[in-house]
Each structure stands twice: as C-alpha cells, then as structure tokens.
Amino acid sequence: MCKHILNAQVAIRAPCCKKWFDCPECHAENATHELRKANEMVFMCKKCRKAFRKDMADAYEEADEYCPHCDNHYVIEAKTPVAALGVEGEDARVDNRMIKDERAKNNAQSVFADNDLDSRLG
C-alpha cells in the first residue's frame, strides 16, 4: 500500500531492479539506486491482479489509460495524503449527542423518586 498516492490503481515494475512499487517515491525510499527510465513499462492492475506492458515511446492515447484485461481506468488524478484535524462522527450541528460536557453531573430525576411522589399521583 502506497503512502504517497492513496488511490494508486497499478503497481509499476522498476526496470532497474525488477521489483514492484506503487509509485516512484516508494522506489526512492526502498532502493539504494535511482529509478531507470525505460521505453516499455510493466504494470500490474490492482483490480484484476494481471500484468501488462505499455510502450511509452509511442504516442500515448486515451485507450492506453485502461487495463487491457478488466478496463480499470488507472490513469486518474492522484490523491495524496493531507494532514487534517477533524472530529470523527456525524456533523455536530445536526446530531449534537456526541458533544456532551462530561464535567456536568446528570441531575435528571427519575419518575420513581420518593420525594414529591404523593403530589404527582394525585
């Protein structure tokens, strides 16, 4: 699983060391050498788990953006991780049950409390 690109659709086989990586940054972190450029790239689709080759020297067409086995569109805009601070759960403006002041004591009286029972029963 790539920590640089969250929605990686294919794994790339590095032509220099013949190992599989999700992105060039993963190769740079794990290998002691630079990624060698090649005219032919080998990809493995993460949806159908089948490998395929693409010739990068020719003109790159829109049909080259899909896996030839399962038609998975693997050339998409990359989602990179962004640090964010948020609250888990639903929108607090709609459902404020998760916002509860734990410091305040719950002073709700029970219906079965002994004090003032005669006046309630009539």
JSON list of C-alpha atoms in Angstrom, two decimals:
[
{"chain": "A", "resi": 1, "resn": "MET", "atom": "CA", "xyz": [0.00, 0.00, 0.00]},
{"chain": "A", "resi": 2, "resn": "CYS", "atom": "CA", "xyz": [1.42, 3.32, -1.08]},
{"chain": "A", "resi": 3, "resn": "LYS", "atom": "CA", "xyz": [1.56, 6.11, 1.46]},
{"chain": "A", "resi": 4, "resn": "HIS", "atom": "CA", "xyz": [2.25, 8.74, -1.21]},
{"chain": "A", "resi": 5, "resn": "ILE", "atom": "CA", "xyz": [-0.67, 8.09, -3.58]},
{"chain": "A", "resi": 6, "resn": "LEU", "atom": "CA", "xyz": [-3.81, 6.89, -1.81]},
{"chain": "A", "resi": 7, "resn": "ASN", "atom": "CA", "xyz": [-5.71, 5.80, -4.91]},
{"chain": "A", "resi": 8, "resn": "ALA", "atom": "CA", "xyz": [-2.95, 4.01, -6.85]},
{"chain": "A", "resi": 9, "resn": "GLN", "atom": "CA", "xyz": [-4.61, 1.69, -9.37]},
{"chain": "A", "resi": 10, "resn": "VAL", "atom": "CA", "xyz": [-1.49, -0.09, -10.66]},
{"chain": "A", "resi": 11, "resn": "ALA", "atom": "CA", "xyz": [1.88, -1.23, -9.40]},
{"chain": "A", "resi": 12, "resn": "ILE", "atom": "CA", "xyz": [4.92, -0.39, -11.52]},
{"chain": "A", "resi": 13, "resn": "ARG", "atom": "CA", "xyz": [7.79, -2.80, -12.13]},
{"chain": "A", "resi": 14, "resn": "ALA", "atom": "CA", "xyz": [11.04, -0.89, -11.87]},
{"chain": "A", "resi": 15, "resn": "PRO", "atom": "CA", "xyz": [13.18, -1.62, -14.94]},
{"chain": "A", "resi": 16, "resn": "CYS", "atom": "CA", "xyz": [16.40, -1.24, -12.94]},
{"chain": "A", "resi": 17, "resn": "CYS", "atom": "CA", "xyz": [15.84, -3.77, -10.13]},
{"chain": "A", "resi": 18, "resn": "LYS", "atom": "CA", "xyz": [12.78, -5.72, -11.42]},
{"chain": "A", "resi": 19, "resn": "LYS", "atom": "CA", "xyz": [10.83, -5.08, -8.19]},
{"chain": "A", "resi": 20, "resn": "TRP", "atom": "CA", "xyz": [7.24, -3.88, -7.90]},
{"chain": "A", "resi": 21, "resn": "PHE", "atom": "CA", "xyz": [6.47, -0.43, -6.47]},
{"chain": "A", "resi": 22, "resn": "ASP", "atom": "CA", "xyz": [3.31, 1.64, -6.25]},
{"chain": "A", "resi": 23, "resn": "CYS", "atom": "CA", "xyz": [5.00, 4.93, -7.17]},
{"chain": "A", "resi": 24, "resn": "PRO", "atom": "CA", "xyz": [8.47, 6.36, -7.89]},
{"chain": "A", "resi": 25, "resn": "GLU", "atom": "CA", "xyz": [8.64, 7.79, -4.35]},
{"chain": "A", "resi": 26, "resn": "CYS", "atom": "CA", "xyz": [8.26, 4.27, -2.90]},
{"chain": "A", "resi": 27, "resn": "HIS", "atom": "CA", "xyz": [11.16, 3.13, -5.11]},
{"chain": "A", "resi": 28, "resn": "ALA", "atom": "CA", "xyz": [13.30, 6.04, -3.94]},
{"chain": "A", "resi": 29, "resn": "GLU", "atom": "CA", "xyz": [12.62, 5.18, -0.27]},
{"chain": "A", "resi": 30, "resn": "ASN", "atom": "CA", "xyz": [13.33, 1.45, -0.57]},
{"chain": "A", "resi": 31, "resn": "ALA", "atom": "CA", "xyz": [16.10, 1.25, -3.18]},
{"chain": "A", "resi": 32, "resn": "THR", "atom": "CA", "xyz": [19.69, 2.48, -3.00]},
{"chain": "A", "resi": 33, "resn": "HIS", "atom": "CA", "xyz": [19.77, 3.44, -6.68]},
{"chain": "A", "resi": 34, "resn": "GLU", "atom": "CA", "xyz": [17.83, 5.82, -8.93]},
{"chain": "A", "resi": 35, "resn": "LEU", "atom": "CA", "xyz": [14.85, 4.69, -10.97]},
{"chain": "A", "resi": 36, "resn": "ARG", "atom": "CA", "xyz": [15.99, 3.97, -14.53]},
{"chain": "A", "resi": 37, "resn": "LYS", "atom": "CA", "xyz": [13.79, 5.30, -17.31]},
{"chain": "A", "resi": 38, "resn": "ALA", "atom": "CA", "xyz": [12.63, 2.86, -19.99]},
{"chain": "A", "resi": 39, "resn": "ASN", "atom": "CA", "xyz": [10.55, 2.99, -23.17]},
{"chain": "A", "resi": 40, "resn": "GLU", "atom": "CA", "xyz": [8.48, -0.02, -22.14]},
{"chain": "A", "resi": 41, "resn": "MET", "atom": "CA", "xyz": [6.82, -0.08, -18.72]},
{"chain": "A", "resi": 42, "resn": "VAL", "atom": "CA", "xyz": [5.33, -3.11, -16.98]},
{"chain": "A", "resi": 43, "resn": "PHE", "atom": "CA", "xyz": [2.25, -2.50, -14.85]},
{"chain": "A", "resi": 44, "resn": "MET", "atom": "CA", "xyz": [0.14, -4.75, -12.65]},
{"chain": "A", "resi": 45, "resn": "CYS", "atom": "CA", "xyz": [-3.51, -3.84, -12.22]},
{"chain": "A", "resi": 46, "resn": "LYS", "atom": "CA", "xyz": [-4.61, -3.84, -8.58]},
{"chain": "A", "resi": 47, "resn": "LYS", "atom": "CA", "xyz": [-8.18, -4.70, -9.54]},
{"chain": "A", "resi": 48, "resn": "CYS", "atom": "CA", "xyz": [-7.65, -7.88, -11.57]},
{"chain": "A", "resi": 49, "resn": "ARG", "atom": "CA", "xyz": [-4.03, -8.63, -10.45]},
{"chain": "A", "resi": 50, "resn": "LYS", "atom": "CA", "xyz": [-2.83, -9.14, -14.05]},
{"chain": "A", "resi": 51, "resn": "ALA", "atom": "CA", "xyz": [0.35, -7.69, -15.51]},
{"chain": "A", "resi": 52, "resn": "PHE", "atom": "CA", "xyz": [0.52, -5.81, -18.80]},
{"chain": "A", "resi": 53, "resn": "ARG", "atom": "CA", "xyz": [3.06, -3.82, -20.78]},
{"chain": "A", "resi": 54, "resn": "LYS", "atom": "CA", "xyz": [2.77, -0.34, -22.25]},
{"chain": "A", "resi": 55, "resn": "ASP", "atom": "CA", "xyz": [5.12, 1.12, -24.82]},
{"chain": "A", "resi": 56, "resn": "MET", "atom": "CA", "xyz": [5.87, 4.66, -23.68]},
{"chain": "A", "resi": 57, "resn": "ALA", "atom": "CA", "xyz": [7.86, 5.62, -26.80]},
{"chain": "A", "resi": 58, "resn": "ASP", "atom": "CA", "xyz": [4.75, 5.79, -28.99]},
{"chain": "A", "resi": 59, "resn": "ALA", "atom": "CA", "xyz": [2.09, 8.45, -28.74]},
{"chain": "A", "resi": 60, "resn": "TYR", "atom": "CA", "xyz": [0.09, 7.95, -25.54]},
{"chain": "A", "resi": 61, "resn": "GLU", "atom": "CA", "xyz": [-3.61, 7.64, -26.36]},
{"chain": "A", "resi": 62, "resn": "GLU", "atom": "CA", "xyz": [-6.72, 7.71, -24.21]},
{"chain": "A", "resi": 63, "resn": "ALA", "atom": "CA", "xyz": [-7.16, 3.96, -24.73]},
{"chain": "A", "resi": 64, "resn": "ASP", "atom": "CA", "xyz": [-3.80, 3.44, -23.01]},
{"chain": "A", "resi": 65, "resn": "GLU", "atom": "CA", "xyz": [-5.28, 4.69, -19.72]},
{"chain": "A", "resi": 66, "resn": "TYR", "atom": "CA", "xyz": [-7.24, 1.45, -19.15]},
{"chain": "A", "resi": 67, "resn": "CYS", "atom": "CA", "xyz": [-6.20, -2.04, -18.09]},
{"chain": "A", "resi": 68, "resn": "PRO", "atom": "CA", "xyz": [-6.43, -4.33, -21.14]},
{"chain": "A", "resi": 69, "resn": "HIS", "atom": "CA", "xyz": [-7.83, -7.17, -19.00]},
{"chain": "A", "resi": 70, "resn": "CYS", "atom": "CA", "xyz": [-10.54, -5.55, -16.86]},
{"chain": "A", "resi": 71, "resn": "ASP", "atom": "CA", "xyz": [-10.89, -1.99, -18.30]},
{"chain": "A", "resi": 72, "resn": "ASN", "atom": "CA", "xyz": [-9.92, -0.44, -14.96]},
{"chain": "A", "resi": 73, "resn": "HIS", "atom": "CA", "xyz": [-9.11, 3.25, -15.52]},
{"chain": "A", "resi": 74, "resn": "TYR", "atom": "CA", "xyz": [-5.70, 3.51, -13.88]},
{"chain": "A", "resi": 75, "resn": "VAL", "atom": "CA", "xyz": [-4.61, 6.96, -15.08]},
{"chain": "A", "resi": 76, "resn": "ILE", "atom": "CA", "xyz": [-6.55, 9.14, -12.66]},
{"chain": "A", "resi": 77, "resn": "GLU", "atom": "CA", "xyz": [-5.76, 12.20, -10.59]},
{"chain": "A", "resi": 78, "resn": "ALA", "atom": "CA", "xyz": [-3.67, 11.12, -7.61]},
{"chain": "A", "resi": 79, "resn": "LYS", "atom": "CA", "xyz": [-5.00, 11.64, -4.11]},
{"chain": "A", "resi": 80, "resn": "THR", "atom": "CA", "xyz": [-2.15, 12.46, -1.80]},
{"chain": "A", "resi": 81, "resn": "PRO", "atom": "CA", "xyz": [-2.49, 12.35, 1.99]},
{"chain": "A", "resi": 82, "resn": "VAL", "atom": "CA", "xyz": [-3.19, 15.70, 3.62]},
{"chain": "A", "resi": 83, "resn": "ALA", "atom": "CA", "xyz": [-2.89, 16.33, 7.32]},
{"chain": "A", "resi": 84, "resn": "ALA", "atom": "CA", "xyz": [-6.25, 17.34, 8.72]},
{"chain": "A", "resi": 85, "resn": "LEU", "atom": "CA", "xyz": [-7.73, 17.88, 12.12]},
{"chain": "A", "resi": 86, "resn": "GLY", "atom": "CA", "xyz": [-11.31, 16.82, 12.49]},
{"chain": "A", "resi": 87, "resn": "VAL", "atom": "CA", "xyz": [-13.88, 15.14, 14.65]},
{"chain": "A", "resi": 88, "resn": "GLU", "atom": "CA", "xyz": [-14.92, 11.60, 13.88]},
{"chain": "A", "resi": 89, "resn": "GLY", "atom": "CA", "xyz": [-18.62, 11.13, 13.59]},
{"chain": "A", "resi": 90, "resn": "GLU", "atom": "CA", "xyz": [-21.56, 12.87, 12.02]},
{"chain": "A", "resi": 91, "resn": "ASP", "atom": "CA", "xyz": [-21.96, 16.61, 11.67]},
{"chain": "A", "resi": 92, "resn": "ALA", "atom": "CA", "xyz": [-22.20, 18.03, 15.20]},
{"chain": "A", "resi": 93, "resn": "ARG", "atom": "CA", "xyz": [-24.60, 20.72, 14.06]},
{"chain": "A", "resi": 94, "resn": "VAL", "atom": "CA", "xyz": [-27.14, 18.05, 13.10]},
{"chain": "A", "resi": 95, "resn": "ASP", "atom": "CA", "xyz": [-26.53, 15.49, 15.82]},
{"chain": "A", "resi": 96, "resn": "ASN", "atom": "CA", "xyz": [-25.09, 17.02, 18.98]},
{"chain": "A", "resi": 97, "resn": "ARG", "atom": "CA", "xyz": [-25.38, 13.87, 21.09]},
{"chain": "A", "resi": 98, "resn": "MET", "atom": "CA", "xyz": [-21.65, 13.29, 20.76]},
{"chain": "A", "resi": 99, "resn": "ILE", "atom": "CA", "xyz": [-20.92, 16.74, 22.23]},
{"chain": "A", "resi": 100, "resn": "LYS", "atom": "CA", "xyz": [-21.57, 16.20, 25.91]},
{"chain": "A", "resi": 101, "resn": "ASP", "atom": "CA", "xyz": [-19.98, 18.03, 28.78]},
{"chain": "A", "resi": 102, "resn": "GLU", "atom": "CA", "xyz": [-18.62, 15.21, 30.91]},
{"chain": "A", "resi": 103, "resn": "ARG", "atom": "CA", "xyz": [-17.90, 17.63, 33.75]},
{"chain": "A", "resi": 104, "resn": "ALA", "atom": "CA", "xyz": [-21.56, 18.39, 34.45]},
{"chain": "A", "resi": 105, "resn": "LYS", "atom": "CA", "xyz": [-23.42, 15.88, 36.58]},
{"chain": "A", "resi": 106, "resn": "ASN", "atom": "CA", "xyz": [-26.59, 14.38, 35.26]},
{"chain": "A", "resi": 107, "resn": "ASN", "atom": "CA", "xyz": [-29.25, 15.87, 37.60]},
{"chain": "A", "resi": 108, "resn": "ALA", "atom": "CA", "xyz": [-32.27, 14.42, 35.84]},
{"chain": "A", "resi": 109, "resn": "GLN", "atom": "CA", "xyz": [-34.68, 12.99, 38.39]},
{"chain": "A", "resi": 110, "resn": "SER", "atom": "CA", "xyz": [-36.34, 9.68, 37.93]},
{"chain": "A", "resi": 111, "resn": "VAL", "atom": "CA", "xyz": [-40.11, 9.28, 37.83]},
{"chain": "A", "resi": 112, "resn": "PHE", "atom": "CA", "xyz": [-39.76, 6.79, 40.66]},
{"chain": "A", "resi": 113, "resn": "ALA", "atom": "CA", "xyz": [-38.02, 9.20, 43.04]},
{"chain": "A", "resi": 114, "resn": "ASP", "atom": "CA", "xyz": [-39.52, 9.18, 46.56]},
{"chain": "A", "resi": 115, "resn": "ASN", "atom": "CA", "xyz": [-39.64, 12.95, 47.03]},
{"chain": "A", "resi": 116, "resn": "ASP", "atom": "CA", "xyz": [-42.91, 14.61, 45.97]},
{"chain": "A", "resi": 117, "resn": "LEU", "atom": "CA", "xyz": [-44.45, 11.28, 44.89]},
{"chain": "A", "resi": 118, "resn": "ASP", "atom": "CA", "xyz": [-47.82, 11.94, 46.57]},
{"chain": "A", "resi": 119, "resn": "SER", "atom": "CA", "xyz": [-48.41, 15.20, 44.69]},
{"chain": "A", "resi": 120, "resn": "ARG", "atom": "CA", "xyz": [-47.70, 13.55, 41.31]},
{"chain": "A", "resi": 121, "resn": "LEU", "atom": "CA", "xyz": [-50.06, 10.60, 41.85]},
{"chain": "A", "resi": 122, "resn": "GLY", "atom": "CA", "xyz": [-52.97, 12.78, 42.85]}
]
